[in-house]
Amino acid sequence: MSWQQYVDEHLMCDIDGQPIHLTAAAIIGHDGNVWAQSSTFPPFTPEEISAIMNDFAEPGSLAPTGLFLGGVKYMVIQGEPGAVIRGKKGAGGATVKKTNQALIIGIYDEAVTPGQCNMIVERLGDYLIDQGV
């Protein structure tokens, strides 16, 4: 399966059999190189990926400044130190799951609940970790 198929079929899929889905999703290497992304994924800066990677190394470092993706600021909320960063902005938000080699990122709006986004992103991340990726 190609990385793009993972994004299209596992991240941007219908949720719970309903025609709702994440707003945007991507798989990005720890070095900031895009492996695959949805057409709706916002252009991001290397600094944004560096800040995310830094928060995985030093949990809590994003809390004071926020999580930025494509210039959009998300308030950092609960997460799993070193494994998952969750952000909220209004009725939407973002989930970032770290695997051995990549970041799995999902962005959602009010049609999707935070729990649904977390489940989709983290399930794929856990699968890829199990595969050694």
mmCIF file of N, CA and C in Angstrom:
data_model
loop_
_atom_site.group_PDB
_atom_site.id
_atom_site.type_symbol
_atom_site.label_atom_id
_atom_site.label_comp_id
_atom_site.label_asym_id
_atom_site.label_seq_id
_atom_site.Cartn_x
_atom_site.Cartn_y
_atom_site.Cartn_z
ATOM 1 N N MET A 1 0.850 -1.179 0.000
ATOM 2 C CA MET A 1 0.000 0.000 0.000
ATOM 3 C C MET A 1 0.892 1.238 0.000
ATOM 4 N N SER A 2 0.539 2.201 -0.836
ATOM 5 C CA SER A 2 1.325 3.441 -0.895
ATOM 6 C C SER A 2 0.953 4.345 0.279
ATOM 7 N N TRP A 3 1.842 5.290 0.573
ATOM 8 C CA TRP A 3 1.562 6.235 1.658
ATOM 9 C C TRP A 3 0.305 7.042 1.336
ATOM 10 N N GLN A 4 0.113 7.366 0.064
ATOM 11 C CA GLN A 4 -1.082 8.128 -0.311
ATOM 12 C C GLN A 4 -2.343 7.316 -0.039
ATOM 13 N N GLN A 5 -2.291 6.005 -0.246
ATOM 14 C CA GLN A 5 -3.457 5.167 0.053
ATOM 15 C C GLN A 5 -3.772 5.179 1.546
ATOM 16 N N TYR A 6 -2.742 5.191 2.389
ATOM 17 C CA TYR A 6 -2.978 5.275 3.830
ATOM 18 C C TYR A 6 -3.742 6.555 4.159
ATOM 19 N N VAL A 7 -3.336 7.669 3.553
ATOM 20 C CA VAL A 7 -4.029 8.940 3.794
ATOM 21 C C VAL A 7 -5.455 8.865 3.262
ATOM 22 N N ASP A 8 -5.615 8.441 2.007
ATOM 23 C CA ASP A 8 -6.935 8.440 1.369
ATOM 24 C C ASP A 8 -7.904 7.438 1.996
ATOM 25 N N GLU A 9 -7.413 6.236 2.310
ATOM 26 C CA GLU A 9 -8.306 5.162 2.747
ATOM 27 C C GLU A 9 -8.412 5.005 4.256
ATOM 28 N N HIS A 10 -7.406 5.478 5.003
ATOM 29 C CA HIS A 10 -7.432 5.275 6.447
ATOM 30 C C HIS A 10 -7.579 6.561 7.253
ATOM 31 N N LEU A 11 -7.192 7.687 6.675
ATOM 32 C CA LEU A 11 -7.329 8.954 7.395
ATOM 33 C C LEU A 11 -8.501 9.789 6.871
ATOM 34 N N MET A 12 -8.670 9.847 5.564
ATOM 35 C CA MET A 12 -9.732 10.672 4.967
ATOM 36 C C MET A 12 -10.994 9.846 4.667
ATOM 37 N N CYS A 13 -11.160 8.754 5.383
ATOM 38 C CA CYS A 13 -12.282 7.850 5.155
ATOM 39 C C CYS A 13 -13.554 8.358 5.846
ATOM 40 N N ASP A 14 -14.708 7.782 5.452
ATOM 41 C CA ASP A 14 -15.952 8.073 6.163
ATOM 42 C C ASP A 14 -15.812 7.572 7.594
ATOM 43 N N ILE A 15 -16.480 8.247 8.534
ATOM 44 C CA ILE A 15 -16.378 7.898 9.946
ATOM 45 C C ILE A 15 -17.669 7.241 10.403
ATOM 46 N N ASP A 16 -17.538 6.082 11.033
ATOM 47 C CA ASP A 16 -18.692 5.349 11.570
ATOM 48 C C ASP A 16 -19.787 5.168 10.528
ATOM 49 N N GLY A 17 -19.382 4.939 9.279
ATOM 50 C CA GLY A 17 -20.347 4.720 8.214
ATOM 51 C C GLY A 17 -21.091 5.964 7.761
ATOM 52 N N GLN A 18 -20.713 7.114 8.292
ATOM 53 C CA GLN A 18 -21.346 8.381 7.936
ATOM 54 C C GLN A 18 -20.477 9.113 6.918
ATOM 55 N N PRO A 19 -21.093 9.928 6.067
ATOM 56 C CA PRO A 19 -20.289 10.670 5.071
ATOM 57 C C PRO A 19 -19.614 11.908 5.669
ATOM 58 N N ILE A 20 -18.993 11.720 6.823
ATOM 59 C CA ILE A 20 -18.182 12.789 7.437
ATOM 60 C C ILE A 20 -16.754 12.291 7.495
ATOM 61 N N HIS A 21 -15.808 13.206 7.437
ATOM 62 C CA HIS A 21 -14.404 12.807 7.478
ATOM 63 C C HIS A 21 -13.554 13.965 7.964
ATOM 64 N N LEU A 22 -12.279 13.662 8.192
ATOM 65 C CA LEU A 22 -11.348 14.702 8.610
ATOM 66 C C LEU A 22 -11.288 15.789 7.542
ATOM 67 N N THR A 23 -10.970 16.996 7.951
ATOM 68 C CA THR A 23 -10.826 18.114 7.025
ATOM 69 C C THR A 23 -9.558 17.962 6.194
ATOM 70 N N ALA A 24 -8.485 17.479 6.835
ATOM 71 C CA ALA A 24 -7.193 17.326 6.169
ATOM 72 C C ALA A 24 -6.371 16.298 6.935
ATOM 73 N N ALA A 25 -5.434 15.670 6.242
ATOM 74 C CA ALA A 25 -4.572 14.679 6.887
ATOM 75 C C ALA A 25 -3.262 14.570 6.125
ATOM 76 N N ALA A 26 -2.227 14.123 6.846
ATOM 77 C CA ALA A 26 -0.918 13.947 6.212
ATOM 78 C C ALA A 26 -0.081 12.951 6.993
ATOM 79 N N ILE A 27 0.877 12.372 6.282
ATOM 80 C CA ILE A 27 1.937 11.579 6.897
ATOM 81 C C ILE A 27 3.230 12.288 6.513
ATOM 82 N N ILE A 28 3.949 12.737 7.543
ATOM 83 C CA ILE A 28 5.146 13.552 7.339
ATOM 84 C C ILE A 28 6.307 12.913 8.094
ATOM 85 N N GLY A 29 7.447 12.775 7.440
ATOM 86 C CA GLY A 29 8.625 12.224 8.102
ATOM 87 C C GLY A 29 9.099 13.137 9.222
ATOM 88 N N HIS A 30 9.828 12.561 10.153
ATOM 89 C CA HIS A 30 10.371 13.360 11.260
ATOM 90 C C HIS A 30 11.221 14.518 10.752
ATOM 91 N N ASP A 31 11.764 14.387 9.542
ATOM 92 C CA ASP A 31 12.600 15.439 8.960
ATOM 93 C C ASP A 31 11.781 16.535 8.274
ATOM 94 N N GLY A 32 10.441 16.394 8.290
ATOM 95 C CA GLY A 32 9.585 17.405 7.680
ATOM 96 C C GLY A 32 9.204 17.128 6.237
ATOM 97 N N ASN A 33 9.736 16.049 5.651
ATOM 98 C CA ASN A 33 9.369 15.701 4.281
ATOM 99 C C ASN A 33 7.994 15.048 4.253
ATOM 100 N N VAL A 34 7.157 15.488 3.335
ATOM 101 C CA VAL A 34 5.811 14.943 3.200
ATOM 102 C C VAL A 34 5.875 13.588 2.508
ATOM 103 N N TRP A 35 5.320 12.562 3.158
ATOM 104 C CA TRP A 35 5.220 11.240 2.544
ATOM 105 C C TRP A 35 3.936 11.166 1.728
ATOM 106 N N ALA A 36 2.860 11.743 2.273
ATOM 107 C CA ALA A 36 1.566 11.787 1.586
ATOM 108 C C ALA A 36 0.683 12.768 2.330
ATOM 109 N N GLN A 37 -0.264 13.370 1.602
ATOM 110 C CA GLN A 37 -1.177 14.309 2.247
ATOM 111 C C GLN A 37 -2.458 14.424 1.438
ATOM 112 N N SER A 38 -3.512 14.858 2.115
ATOM 113 C CA SER A 38 -4.757 15.140 1.406
ATOM 114 C C SER A 38 -4.581 16.453 0.646
ATOM 115 N N SER A 39 -5.398 16.653 -0.356
ATOM 116 C CA SER A 39 -5.308 17.895 -1.142
ATOM 117 C C SER A 39 -5.640 19.110 -0.296
ATOM 118 N N THR A 40 -6.314 18.900 0.822
ATOM 119 C CA THR A 40 -6.747 20.000 1.694
ATOM 120 C C THR A 40 -5.748 20.308 2.807
ATOM 121 N N PHE A 41 -4.652 19.546 2.891
ATOM 122 C CA PHE A 41 -3.709 19.776 3.989
ATOM 123 C C PHE A 41 -3.021 21.117 3.792
ATOM 124 N N PRO A 42 -2.982 21.953 4.845
ATOM 125 C CA PRO A 42 -2.411 23.301 4.690
ATOM 126 C C PRO A 42 -0.896 23.275 4.524
ATOM 127 N N PRO A 43 -0.363 24.220 3.756
ATOM 128 C CA PRO A 43 1.095 24.310 3.663
ATOM 129 C C PRO A 43 1.656 24.679 5.042
ATOM 130 N N PHE A 44 2.650 23.943 5.464
ATOM 131 C CA PHE A 44 3.231 24.169 6.789
ATOM 132 C C PHE A 44 4.684 24.590 6.634
ATOM 133 N N THR A 45 5.253 25.081 7.719
ATOM 134 C CA THR A 45 6.658 25.513 7.689
ATOM 135 C C THR A 45 7.538 24.477 8.383
ATOM 136 N N PRO A 46 8.817 24.449 8.044
ATOM 137 C CA PRO A 46 9.742 23.550 8.752
ATOM 138 C C PRO A 46 9.759 23.842 10.257
ATOM 139 N N GLU A 47 9.579 25.113 10.611
ATOM 140 C CA GLU A 47 9.578 25.488 12.031
ATOM 141 C C GLU A 47 8.411 24.850 12.776
ATOM 142 N N GLU A 48 7.269 24.724 12.101
ATOM 143 C CA GLU A 48 6.115 24.091 12.750
ATOM 144 C C GLU A 48 6.396 22.619 13.046
ATOM 145 N N ILE A 49 7.020 21.918 12.095
ATOM 146 C CA ILE A 49 7.353 20.511 12.308
ATOM 147 C C ILE A 49 8.444 20.385 13.376
ATOM 148 N N SER A 50 9.420 21.278 13.360
ATOM 149 C CA SER A 50 10.472 21.264 14.386
ATOM 150 C C SER A 50 9.882 21.450 15.779
ATOM 151 N N ALA A 51 8.927 22.361 15.907
ATOM 152 C CA ALA A 51 8.293 22.604 17.211
ATOM 153 C C ALA A 51 7.520 21.372 17.678
ATOM 154 N N ILE A 52 6.858 20.694 16.742
ATOM 155 C CA ILE A 52 6.136 19.462 17.095
ATOM 156 C C ILE A 52 7.119 18.393 17.553
ATOM 157 N N MET A 53 8.192 18.193 16.783
ATOM 158 C CA MET A 53 9.197 17.190 17.160
ATOM 159 C C MET A 53 9.824 17.536 18.511
ATOM 160 N N ASN A 54 10.051 18.824 18.767
ATOM 161 C CA ASN A 54 10.607 19.250 20.051
ATOM 162 C C ASN A 54 9.658 18.907 21.193
ATOM 163 N N ASP A 55 8.340 19.070 20.962
ATOM 164 C CA ASP A 55 7.374 18.753 22.018
ATOM 165 C C ASP A 55 7.363 17.255 22.316
ATOM 166 N N PHE A 56 7.594 16.425 21.313
ATOM 167 C CA PHE A 56 7.680 14.988 21.579
ATOM 168 C C PHE A 56 8.919 14.680 22.414
ATOM 169 N N ALA A 57 10.016 15.402 22.185
ATOM 170 C CA ALA A 57 11.245 15.207 22.954
ATOM 171 C C ALA A 57 11.145 15.838 24.341
ATOM 172 N N GLU A 58 10.470 16.990 24.423
ATOM 173 C CA GLU A 58 10.299 17.720 25.681
ATOM 174 C C GLU A 58 8.815 18.020 25.873
ATOM 175 N N PRO A 59 8.030 17.009 26.326
ATOM 176 C CA PRO A 59 6.580 17.190 26.451
ATOM 177 C C PRO A 59 6.207 18.447 27.235
ATOM 178 N N GLY A 60 5.241 19.171 26.685
ATOM 179 C CA GLY A 60 4.772 20.398 27.317
ATOM 180 C C GLY A 60 5.361 21.656 26.721
ATOM 181 N N SER A 61 6.355 21.524 25.847
ATOM 182 C CA SER A 61 7.000 22.723 25.305
ATOM 183 C C SER A 61 6.070 23.538 24.402
ATOM 184 N N LEU A 62 5.048 22.905 23.796
ATOM 185 C CA LEU A 62 4.114 23.643 22.946
ATOM 186 C C LEU A 62 2.990 24.317 23.739
ATOM 187 N N ALA A 63 2.762 23.870 24.957
ATOM 188 C CA ALA A 63 1.626 24.390 25.730
ATOM 189 C C ALA A 63 1.600 25.921 25.832
ATOM 190 N N PRO A 64 2.721 26.576 26.116
ATOM 191 C CA PRO A 64 2.673 28.036 26.244
ATOM 192 C C PRO A 64 2.415 28.775 24.927
ATOM 193 N N THR A 65 2.899 28.225 23.817
ATOM 194 C CA THR A 65 2.813 28.933 22.531
ATOM 195 C C THR A 65 1.698 28.428 21.638
ATOM 196 N N GLY A 66 1.289 27.183 21.832
ATOM 197 C CA GLY A 66 0.282 26.566 20.980
ATOM 198 C C GLY A 66 0.911 25.707 19.901
ATOM 199 N N LEU A 67 0.081 24.868 19.307
ATOM 200 C CA LEU A 67 0.467 24.006 18.202
ATOM 201 C C LEU A 67 0.093 24.725 16.916
ATOM 202 N N PHE A 68 1.052 24.916 16.029
ATOM 203 C CA PHE A 68 0.791 25.580 14.756
ATOM 204 C C PHE A 68 0.886 24.587 13.615
ATOM 205 N N LEU A 69 -0.120 24.617 12.742
ATOM 206 C CA LEU A 69 -0.131 23.828 11.515
ATOM 207 C C LEU A 69 -0.650 24.718 10.405
ATOM 208 N N GLY A 70 0.165 24.964 9.415
ATOM 209 C CA GLY A 70 -0.247 25.831 8.321
ATOM 210 C C GLY A 70 -0.577 27.238 8.773
ATOM 211 N N GLY A 71 0.120 27.703 9.806
ATOM 212 C CA GLY A 71 -0.108 29.047 10.324
ATOM 213 C C GLY A 71 -1.312 29.178 11.236
ATOM 214 N N VAL A 72 -2.055 28.091 11.441
ATOM 215 C CA VAL A 72 -3.225 28.102 12.323
ATOM 216 C C VAL A 72 -2.784 27.639 13.711
ATOM 217 N N LYS A 73 -3.189 28.406 14.728
ATOM 218 C CA LYS A 73 -2.802 28.092 16.096
ATOM 219 C C LYS A 73 -3.885 27.259 16.773
ATOM 220 N N TYR A 74 -3.469 26.140 17.348
ATOM 221 C CA TYR A 74 -4.347 25.274 18.122
ATOM 222 C C TYR A 74 -3.891 25.303 19.567
ATOM 223 N N MET A 75 -4.843 25.417 20.489
ATOM 224 C CA MET A 75 -4.524 25.339 21.908
ATOM 225 C C MET A 75 -4.212 23.884 22.234
ATOM 226 N N VAL A 76 -3.052 23.640 22.836
ATOM 227 C CA VAL A 76 -2.653 22.276 23.172
ATOM 228 C C VAL A 76 -3.481 21.800 24.355
ATOM 229 N N ILE A 77 -4.142 20.656 24.167
ATOM 230 C CA ILE A 77 -4.935 20.053 25.239
ATOM 231 C C ILE A 77 -4.340 18.688 25.556
ATOM 232 N N GLN A 78 -5.045 17.894 26.316
ATOM 233 C CA GLN A 78 -4.543 16.581 26.727
ATOM 234 C C GLN A 78 -3.815 15.871 25.598
ATOM 235 N N GLY A 79 -2.869 15.064 25.952
ATOM 236 C CA GLY A 79 -2.140 14.270 24.984
ATOM 237 C C GLY A 79 -1.466 13.133 25.716
ATOM 238 N N GLU A 80 -0.582 12.466 25.050
ATOM 239 C CA GLU A 80 0.220 11.428 25.683
ATOM 240 C C GLU A 80 1.674 11.828 25.482
ATOM 241 N N PRO A 81 2.359 12.258 26.538
ATOM 242 C CA PRO A 81 3.723 12.750 26.401
ATOM 243 C C PRO A 81 4.602 11.824 25.565
ATOM 244 N N GLY A 82 5.240 12.401 24.562
ATOM 245 C CA GLY A 82 6.136 11.647 23.704
ATOM 246 C C GLY A 82 5.451 10.816 22.630
ATOM 247 N N ALA A 83 4.099 10.791 22.618
ATOM 248 C CA ALA A 83 3.391 9.933 21.657
ATOM 249 C C ALA A 83 2.307 10.655 20.869
ATOM 250 N N VAL A 84 1.511 11.490 21.544
ATOM 251 C CA VAL A 84 0.371 12.150 20.892
ATOM 252 C C VAL A 84 0.270 13.591 21.374
ATOM 253 N N ILE A 85 0.040 14.501 20.425
ATOM 254 C CA ILE A 85 -0.264 15.903 20.741
ATOM 255 C C ILE A 85 -1.656 16.172 20.196
ATOM 256 N N ARG A 86 -2.495 16.775 21.035
ATOM 257 C CA ARG A 86 -3.848 17.121 20.599
ATOM 258 C C ARG A 86 -4.038 18.621 20.738
ATOM 259 N N GLY A 87 -4.646 19.222 19.717
ATOM 260 C CA GLY A 87 -4.892 20.654 19.734
ATOM 261 C C GLY A 87 -6.345 20.954 19.441
ATOM 262 N N LYS A 88 -6.815 22.083 19.941
ATOM 263 C CA LYS A 88 -8.209 22.493 19.771
ATOM 264 C C LYS A 88 -8.253 23.924 19.278
ATOM 265 N N LYS A 89 -9.162 24.188 18.347
ATOM 266 C CA LYS A 89 -9.410 25.554 17.868
ATOM 267 C C LYS A 89 -10.895 25.644 17.572
ATOM 268 N N GLY A 90 -11.619 26.365 18.419
ATOM 269 C CA GLY A 90 -13.062 26.463 18.248
ATOM 270 C C GLY A 90 -13.696 25.086 18.308
ATOM 271 N N ALA A 91 -14.552 24.772 17.326
ATOM 272 C CA ALA A 91 -15.222 23.478 17.285
ATOM 273 C C ALA A 91 -14.371 22.414 16.597
ATOM 274 N N GLY A 92 -13.188 22.783 16.125
ATOM 275 C CA GLY A 92 -12.304 21.851 15.436
ATOM 276 C C GLY A 92 -11.024 21.626 16.196
ATOM 277 N N GLY A 93 -10.084 20.981 15.527
ATOM 278 C CA GLY A 93 -8.813 20.736 16.178
ATOM 279 C C GLY A 93 -7.907 19.874 15.331
ATOM 280 N N ALA A 94 -6.866 19.326 15.983
ATOM 281 C CA ALA A 94 -5.880 18.511 15.295
ATOM 282 C C ALA A 94 -5.316 17.469 16.249
ATOM 283 N N THR A 95 -4.923 16.340 15.685
ATOM 284 C CA THR A 95 -4.254 15.278 16.428
ATOM 285 C C THR A 95 -2.980 14.925 15.681
ATOM 286 N N VAL A 96 -1.875 14.807 16.428
ATOM 287 C CA VAL A 96 -0.591 14.421 15.844
ATOM 288 C C VAL A 96 -0.087 13.198 16.604
ATOM 289 N N LYS A 97 0.111 12.096 15.897
ATOM 290 C CA LYS A 97 0.640 10.856 16.486
ATOM 291 C C LYS A 97 2.035 10.625 15.937
ATOM 292 N N LYS A 98 2.977 10.365 16.829
ATOM 293 C CA LYS A 98 4.364 10.116 16.432
ATOM 294 C C LYS A 98 4.588 8.615 16.316
ATOM 295 N N THR A 99 5.129 8.179 15.174
ATOM 296 C CA THR A 99 5.574 6.799 15.019
ATOM 297 C C THR A 99 7.098 6.812 15.047
ATOM 298 N N ASN A 100 7.704 5.682 14.775
ATOM 299 C CA ASN A 100 9.170 5.593 14.803
ATOM 300 C C ASN A 100 9.828 6.500 13.760
ATOM 301 N N GLN A 101 9.135 6.713 12.617
ATOM 302 C CA GLN A 101 9.735 7.469 11.525
ATOM 303 C C GLN A 101 8.904 8.640 11.027
ATOM 304 N N ALA A 102 7.649 8.727 11.446
ATOM 305 C CA ALA A 102 6.749 9.713 10.849
ATOM 306 C C ALA A 102 5.810 10.347 11.866
ATOM 307 N N LEU A 103 5.142 11.409 11.411
ATOM 308 C CA LEU A 103 4.062 12.049 12.146
ATOM 309 C C LEU A 103 2.779 11.805 11.351
ATOM 310 N N ILE A 104 1.756 11.303 12.023
ATOM 311 C CA ILE A 104 0.449 11.127 11.406
ATOM 312 C C ILE A 104 -0.383 12.305 11.918
ATOM 313 N N ILE A 105 -0.895 13.129 11.013
ATOM 314 C CA ILE A 105 -1.597 14.353 11.404
ATOM 315 C C ILE A 105 -3.003 14.350 10.826
ATOM 316 N N GLY A 106 -3.971 14.598 11.688
ATOM 317 C CA GLY A 106 -5.353 14.749 11.259
ATOM 318 C C GLY A 106 -5.891 16.074 11.747
ATOM 319 N N ILE A 107 -6.604 16.781 10.888
ATOM 320 C CA ILE A 107 -7.244 18.059 11.234
ATOM 321 C C ILE A 107 -8.738 17.881 11.011
ATOM 322 N N TYR A 108 -9.545 18.382 11.956
ATOM 323 C CA TYR A 108 -10.989 18.201 11.850
ATOM 324 C C TYR A 108 -11.734 19.501 12.129
ATOM 325 N N ASP A 109 -13.008 19.527 11.690
ATOM 326 C CA ASP A 109 -13.875 20.659 11.996
ATOM 327 C C ASP A 109 -15.059 20.147 12.809
ATOM 328 N N GLU A 110 -16.084 20.978 12.975
ATOM 329 C CA GLU A 110 -17.154 20.645 13.899
ATOM 330 C C GLU A 110 -17.980 19.422 13.529
ATOM 331 N N ALA A 111 -17.917 18.936 12.290
ATOM 332 C CA ALA A 111 -18.668 17.736 11.906
ATOM 333 C C ALA A 111 -18.092 16.476 12.552
ATOM 334 N N VAL A 112 -16.837 16.545 12.967
ATOM 335 C CA VAL A 112 -16.127 15.403 13.556
ATOM 336 C C VAL A 112 -15.842 15.718 15.019
ATOM 337 N N THR A 113 -15.990 14.714 15.883
ATOM 338 C CA THR A 113 -15.674 14.938 17.297
ATOM 339 C C THR A 113 -14.175 14.752 17.527
ATOM 340 N N PRO A 114 -13.648 15.353 18.590
ATOM 341 C CA PRO A 114 -12.226 15.134 18.903
ATOM 342 C C PRO A 114 -11.904 13.650 19.051
ATOM 343 N N GLY A 115 -12.797 12.909 19.695
ATOM 344 C CA GLY A 115 -12.565 11.474 19.894
ATOM 345 C C GLY A 115 -12.480 10.714 18.587
ATOM 346 N N GLN A 116 -13.305 11.085 17.608
ATOM 347 C CA GLN A 116 -13.257 10.412 16.309
ATOM 348 C C GLN A 116 -11.928 10.679 15.616
ATOM 349 N N CYS A 117 -11.474 11.926 15.649
ATOM 350 C CA CYS A 117 -10.182 12.264 15.037
ATOM 351 C C CYS A 117 -9.063 11.508 15.739
ATOM 352 N N ASN A 118 -9.077 11.516 17.071
ATOM 353 C CA ASN A 118 -8.046 10.811 17.825
ATOM 354 C C ASN A 118 -8.005 9.340 17.433
ATOM 355 N N MET A 119 -9.178 8.705 17.356
ATOM 356 C CA MET A 119 -9.254 7.290 17.049
ATOM 357 C C MET A 119 -8.659 6.994 15.669
ATOM 358 N N ILE A 120 -9.024 7.780 14.669
ATOM 359 C CA ILE A 120 -8.550 7.553 13.303
ATOM 360 C C ILE A 120 -7.029 7.721 13.220
ATOM 361 N N VAL A 121 -6.530 8.832 13.740
ATOM 362 C CA VAL A 121 -5.093 9.131 13.648
ATOM 363 C C VAL A 121 -4.271 8.150 14.487
ATOM 364 N N GLU A 122 -4.713 7.913 15.713
ATOM 365 C CA GLU A 122 -3.925 7.071 16.611
ATOM 366 C C GLU A 122 -3.966 5.596 16.209
ATOM 367 N N ARG A 123 -5.085 5.149 15.659
ATOM 368 C CA ARG A 123 -5.171 3.754 15.214
ATOM 369 C C ARG A 123 -4.170 3.508 14.078
ATOM 370 N N LEU A 124 -4.117 4.412 13.095
ATOM 371 C CA LEU A 124 -3.150 4.254 12.009
ATOM 372 C C LEU A 124 -1.730 4.347 12.555
ATOM 373 N N GLY A 125 -1.483 5.300 13.450
ATOM 374 C CA GLY A 125 -0.157 5.436 14.052
ATOM 375 C C GLY A 125 0.277 4.177 14.788
ATOM 376 N N ASP A 126 -0.627 3.602 15.569
ATOM 377 C CA ASP A 126 -0.298 2.375 16.306
ATOM 378 C C ASP A 126 -0.001 1.222 15.349
ATOM 379 N N TYR A 127 -0.783 1.138 14.265
ATOM 380 C CA TYR A 127 -0.545 0.098 13.261
ATOM 381 C C TYR A 127 0.839 0.267 12.638
ATOM 382 N N LEU A 128 1.187 1.498 12.267
ATOM 383 C CA LEU A 128 2.491 1.735 11.634
ATOM 384 C C LEU A 128 3.638 1.454 12.609
ATOM 385 N N ILE A 129 3.438 1.778 13.883
ATOM 386 C CA ILE A 129 4.463 1.460 14.902
ATOM 387 C C ILE A 129 4.646 -0.048 14.968
ATOM 388 N N ASP A 130 3.536 -0.793 14.963
ATOM 389 C CA ASP A 130 3.605 -2.258 14.984
ATOM 390 C C ASP A 130 4.343 -2.804 13.767
ATOM 391 N N GLN A 131 4.284 -2.070 12.646
ATOM 392 C CA GLN A 131 4.963 -2.482 11.412
ATOM 393 C C GLN A 131 6.421 -2.002 11.377
ATOM 394 N N GLY A 132 6.863 -1.297 12.416
ATOM 395 C CA GLY A 132 8.234 -0.812 12.485
ATOM 396 C C GLY A 132 8.484 0.502 11.777
ATOM 397 N N VAL A 133 7.387 1.185 11.382
ATOM 398 C CA VAL A 133 7.520 2.454 10.652
ATOM 399 C C VAL A 133 7.542 3.608 11.645
#
